[in-house]
Amino acid sequence: STYTMTGESEDQEKIRFQIELEFVQCLSNPHYLNFLAQRGFLKDKNFINYLHYLQYWKQQEYAAFLKYPQCLHFLELLQYEQFRRELVNAACCKFTDEQQLLHWHLYTKKREQFQQTTSMDMK
């Protein structure tokens, strides 16, 4: 078995990559963030340091693997104590969830309009 610069075997490194990929994408779910906040994870200094460490996912070579890129926005917001504190409130969670759904709806609508305009221009 070969080892990487981190001292992990290649298999261990792949597993860590998969775990971190899955976890970072979970951050796009406001209800999961509320769950973390209610259980005190977002006050734990080690957990906050881990969130800081995970910012490497913003680099293009890692972000390319993300299925839910909005998780990067939430990862950025989680760097701020004020946001972490607010997530314990169900109302904040609900508002965040609604804003995300509204963004998706408007994005989809604008994209459809753009595609229709583009296809008309090509005719």
PDB file of C-alpha atoms in Angstrom:
ATOM      1  CA  SER A   1       0.000   0.000   0.000  1.00  0.00           C
ATOM      2  CA  THR A   2       1.374   3.426  -0.911  1.00  0.00           C
ATOM      3  CA  TYR A   3       1.220   6.387   1.423  1.00  0.00           C
ATOM      4  CA  THR A   4       0.583  10.032   0.625  1.00  0.00           C
ATOM      5  CA  MET A   5       2.234  13.158   1.991  1.00  0.00           C
ATOM      6  CA  THR A   6      -0.345  13.213   4.822  1.00  0.00           C
ATOM      7  CA  GLY A   7       0.840   9.823   6.063  1.00  0.00           C
ATOM      8  CA  GLU A   8      -2.430   8.190   5.067  1.00  0.00           C
ATOM      9  CA  SER A   9      -2.653   5.275   2.691  1.00  0.00           C
ATOM     10  CA  GLU A  10      -4.284   6.033  -0.649  1.00  0.00           C
ATOM     11  CA  ASP A  11      -7.360   4.093   0.485  1.00  0.00           C
ATOM     12  CA  GLN A  12      -7.573   6.123   3.703  1.00  0.00           C
ATOM     13  CA  GLU A  13      -7.206   9.334   1.742  1.00  0.00           C
ATOM     14  CA  LYS A  14     -10.024   8.324  -0.648  1.00  0.00           C
ATOM     15  CA  ILE A  15     -12.299   7.495   2.292  1.00  0.00           C
ATOM     16  CA  ARG A  16     -11.525  10.826   3.983  1.00  0.00           C
ATOM     17  CA  PHE A  17     -12.245  12.621   0.687  1.00  0.00           C
ATOM     18  CA  GLN A  18     -15.618  10.865   0.356  1.00  0.00           C
ATOM     19  CA  ILE A  19     -16.584  11.567   3.961  1.00  0.00           C
ATOM     20  CA  GLU A  20     -15.645  15.232   3.717  1.00  0.00           C
ATOM     21  CA  LEU A  21     -17.410  15.572   0.356  1.00  0.00           C
ATOM     22  CA  GLU A  22     -20.606  14.138   1.812  1.00  0.00           C
ATOM     23  CA  PHE A  23     -20.373  16.256   4.961  1.00  0.00           C
ATOM     24  CA  VAL A  24     -19.720  19.516   3.097  1.00  0.00           C
ATOM     25  CA  GLN A  25     -22.751  18.872   0.894  1.00  0.00           C
ATOM     26  CA  CYS A  26     -24.914  18.248   3.975  1.00  0.00           C
ATOM     27  CA  LEU A  27     -24.218  21.873   4.903  1.00  0.00           C
ATOM     28  CA  SER A  28     -26.583  22.935   2.102  1.00  0.00           C
ATOM     29  CA  ASN A  29     -29.489  21.641   4.223  1.00  0.00           C
ATOM     30  CA  PRO A  30     -30.712  24.324   6.692  1.00  0.00           C
ATOM     31  CA  HIS A  31     -32.482  21.658   8.756  1.00  0.00           C
ATOM     32  CA  TYR A  32     -29.192  19.814   9.224  1.00  0.00           C
ATOM     33  CA  LEU A  33     -27.523  23.072  10.251  1.00  0.00           C
ATOM     34  CA  ASN A  34     -30.316  23.606  12.789  1.00  0.00           C
ATOM     35  CA  PHE A  35     -29.732  20.047  14.070  1.00  0.00           C
ATOM     36  CA  LEU A  36     -26.005  20.775  14.515  1.00  0.00           C
ATOM     37  CA  ALA A  37     -26.739  24.059  16.289  1.00  0.00           C
ATOM     38  CA  GLN A  38     -29.314  22.573  18.664  1.00  0.00           C
ATOM     39  CA  ARG A  39     -26.855  19.871  19.734  1.00  0.00           C
ATOM     40  CA  GLY A  40     -24.082  22.380  20.438  1.00  0.00           C
ATOM     41  CA  PHE A  41     -21.720  21.414  17.613  1.00  0.00           C
ATOM     42  CA  LEU A  42     -21.610  24.994  16.335  1.00  0.00           C
ATOM     43  CA  LYS A  43     -20.237  26.167  19.716  1.00  0.00           C
ATOM     44  CA  ASP A  44     -17.499  23.514  19.846  1.00  0.00           C
ATOM     45  CA  LYS A  45     -14.095  25.056  19.046  1.00  0.00           C
ATOM     46  CA  ASN A  46     -12.830  21.814  17.437  1.00  0.00           C
ATOM     47  CA  PHE A  47     -15.888  21.649  15.188  1.00  0.00           C
ATOM     48  CA  ILE A  48     -15.506  25.329  14.237  1.00  0.00           C
ATOM     49  CA  ASN A  49     -11.862  24.641  13.351  1.00  0.00           C
ATOM     50  CA  TYR A  50     -13.018  21.702  11.218  1.00  0.00           C
ATOM     51  CA  LEU A  51     -15.436  23.998   9.358  1.00  0.00           C
ATOM     52  CA  HIS A  52     -12.555  26.379   8.748  1.00  0.00           C
ATOM     53  CA  TYR A  53     -10.383  23.523   7.460  1.00  0.00           C
ATOM     54  CA  LEU A  54     -13.142  22.458   5.033  1.00  0.00           C
ATOM     55  CA  GLN A  55     -12.886  25.731   3.133  1.00  0.00           C
ATOM     56  CA  TYR A  56     -10.473  24.019   0.766  1.00  0.00           C
ATOM     57  CA  TRP A  57     -13.642  22.803  -1.011  1.00  0.00           C
ATOM     58  CA  LYS A  58     -13.922  26.305  -2.493  1.00  0.00           C
ATOM     59  CA  GLN A  59     -10.907  25.559  -4.677  1.00  0.00           C
ATOM     60  CA  GLN A  60     -11.984  24.740  -8.211  1.00  0.00           C
ATOM     61  CA  GLU A  61     -10.378  21.280  -8.297  1.00  0.00           C
ATOM     62  CA  TYR A  62     -12.462  20.242  -5.270  1.00  0.00           C
ATOM     63  CA  ALA A  63     -15.629  22.250  -5.989  1.00  0.00           C
ATOM     64  CA  ALA A  64     -15.952  20.359  -9.278  1.00  0.00           C
ATOM     65  CA  PHE A  65     -17.021  17.282  -7.269  1.00  0.00           C
ATOM     66  CA  LEU A  66     -19.900  19.066  -5.517  1.00  0.00           C
ATOM     67  CA  LYS A  67     -23.421  18.187  -6.511  1.00  0.00           C
ATOM     68  CA  TYR A  68     -24.886  20.944  -4.309  1.00  0.00           C
ATOM     69  CA  PRO A  69     -22.605  23.979  -4.747  1.00  0.00           C
ATOM     70  CA  GLN A  70     -24.777  26.126  -2.474  1.00  0.00           C
ATOM     71  CA  CYS A  71     -23.102  24.252   0.377  1.00  0.00           C
ATOM     72  CA  LEU A  72     -20.082  26.511  -0.192  1.00  0.00           C
ATOM     73  CA  HIS A  73     -22.200  29.560   0.600  1.00  0.00           C
ATOM     74  CA  PHE A  74     -23.335  27.959   3.845  1.00  0.00           C
ATOM     75  CA  LEU A  75     -19.764  26.884   4.629  1.00  0.00           C
ATOM     76  CA  GLU A  76     -18.753  30.539   4.255  1.00  0.00           C
ATOM     77  CA  LEU A  77     -21.609  31.726   6.500  1.00  0.00           C
ATOM     78  CA  LEU A  78     -20.655  29.135   9.135  1.00  0.00           C
ATOM     79  CA  GLN A  79     -17.332  30.932   9.570  1.00  0.00           C
ATOM     80  CA  TYR A  80     -19.294  33.715  11.333  1.00  0.00           C
ATOM     81  CA  GLU A  81     -20.293  33.310  14.966  1.00  0.00           C
ATOM     82  CA  GLN A  82     -23.485  35.371  14.490  1.00  0.00           C
ATOM     83  CA  PHE A  83     -24.776  32.967  11.820  1.00  0.00           C
ATOM     84  CA  ARG A  84     -23.854  29.910  13.921  1.00  0.00           C
ATOM     85  CA  ARG A  85     -25.717  31.392  16.904  1.00  0.00           C
ATOM     86  CA  GLU A  86     -28.857  32.146  14.873  1.00  0.00           C
ATOM     87  CA  LEU A  87     -29.112  28.622  13.466  1.00  0.00           C
ATOM     88  CA  VAL A  88     -30.359  27.264  16.776  1.00  0.00           C
ATOM     89  CA  ASN A  89     -33.655  29.110  16.148  1.00  0.00           C
ATOM     90  CA  ALA A  90     -36.260  27.185  14.168  1.00  0.00           C
ATOM     91  CA  ALA A  91     -37.446  30.467  12.616  1.00  0.00           C
ATOM     92  CA  CYS A  92     -33.970  31.129  11.217  1.00  0.00           C
ATOM     93  CA  CYS A  93     -33.860  27.620   9.795  1.00  0.00           C
ATOM     94  CA  LYS A  94     -37.274  28.038   8.184  1.00  0.00           C
ATOM     95  CA  PHE A  95     -36.351  31.441   6.724  1.00  0.00           C
ATOM     96  CA  THR A  96     -33.063  30.108   5.340  1.00  0.00           C
ATOM     97  CA  ASP A  97     -34.796  27.102   3.823  1.00  0.00           C
ATOM     98  CA  GLU A  98     -37.461  29.299   2.206  1.00  0.00           C
ATOM     99  CA  GLN A  99     -34.839  31.676   0.800  1.00  0.00           C
ATOM    100  CA  GLN A 100     -32.948  28.780  -0.720  1.00  0.00           C
ATOM    101  CA  LEU A 101     -36.127  27.400  -2.321  1.00  0.00           C
ATOM    102  CA  LEU A 102     -37.022  30.848  -3.623  1.00  0.00           C
ATOM    103  CA  HIS A 103     -33.552  31.209  -5.126  1.00  0.00           C
ATOM    104  CA  TRP A 104     -33.860  27.827  -6.872  1.00  0.00           C
ATOM    105  CA  HIS A 105     -37.296  28.736  -8.219  1.00  0.00           C
ATOM    106  CA  LEU A 106     -36.155  32.104  -9.585  1.00  0.00           C
ATOM    107  CA  TYR A 107     -32.932  30.646 -10.949  1.00  0.00           C
ATOM    108  CA  THR A 108     -34.836  27.917 -12.795  1.00  0.00           C
ATOM    109  CA  LYS A 109     -37.312  30.447 -14.183  1.00  0.00           C
ATOM    110  CA  LYS A 110     -34.562  32.810 -15.368  1.00  0.00           C
ATOM    111  CA  ARG A 111     -32.617  29.918 -16.876  1.00  0.00           C
ATOM    112  CA  GLU A 112     -35.687  28.743 -18.824  1.00  0.00           C
ATOM    113  CA  GLN A 113     -36.255  32.286 -20.114  1.00  0.00           C
ATOM    114  CA  PHE A 114     -32.602  32.564 -21.128  1.00  0.00           C
ATOM    115  CA  GLN A 115     -32.715  29.209 -22.932  1.00  0.00           C
ATOM    116  CA  GLN A 116     -35.884  30.207 -24.800  1.00  0.00           C
ATOM    117  CA  THR A 117     -34.335  33.522 -25.839  1.00  0.00           C
ATOM    118  CA  THR A 118     -31.129  31.821 -26.923  1.00  0.00           C
ATOM    119  CA  SER A 119     -32.940  29.182 -28.955  1.00  0.00           C
ATOM    120  CA  MET A 120     -35.060  31.873 -30.673  1.00  0.00           C
ATOM    121  CA  ASP A 121     -31.909  33.852 -31.534  1.00  0.00           C
ATOM    122  CA  MET A 122     -30.382  30.772 -33.156  1.00  0.00           C
ATOM    123  CA  LYS A 123     -33.347  30.246 -35.509  1.00  0.00           C
TER     124      LYS A 123
END
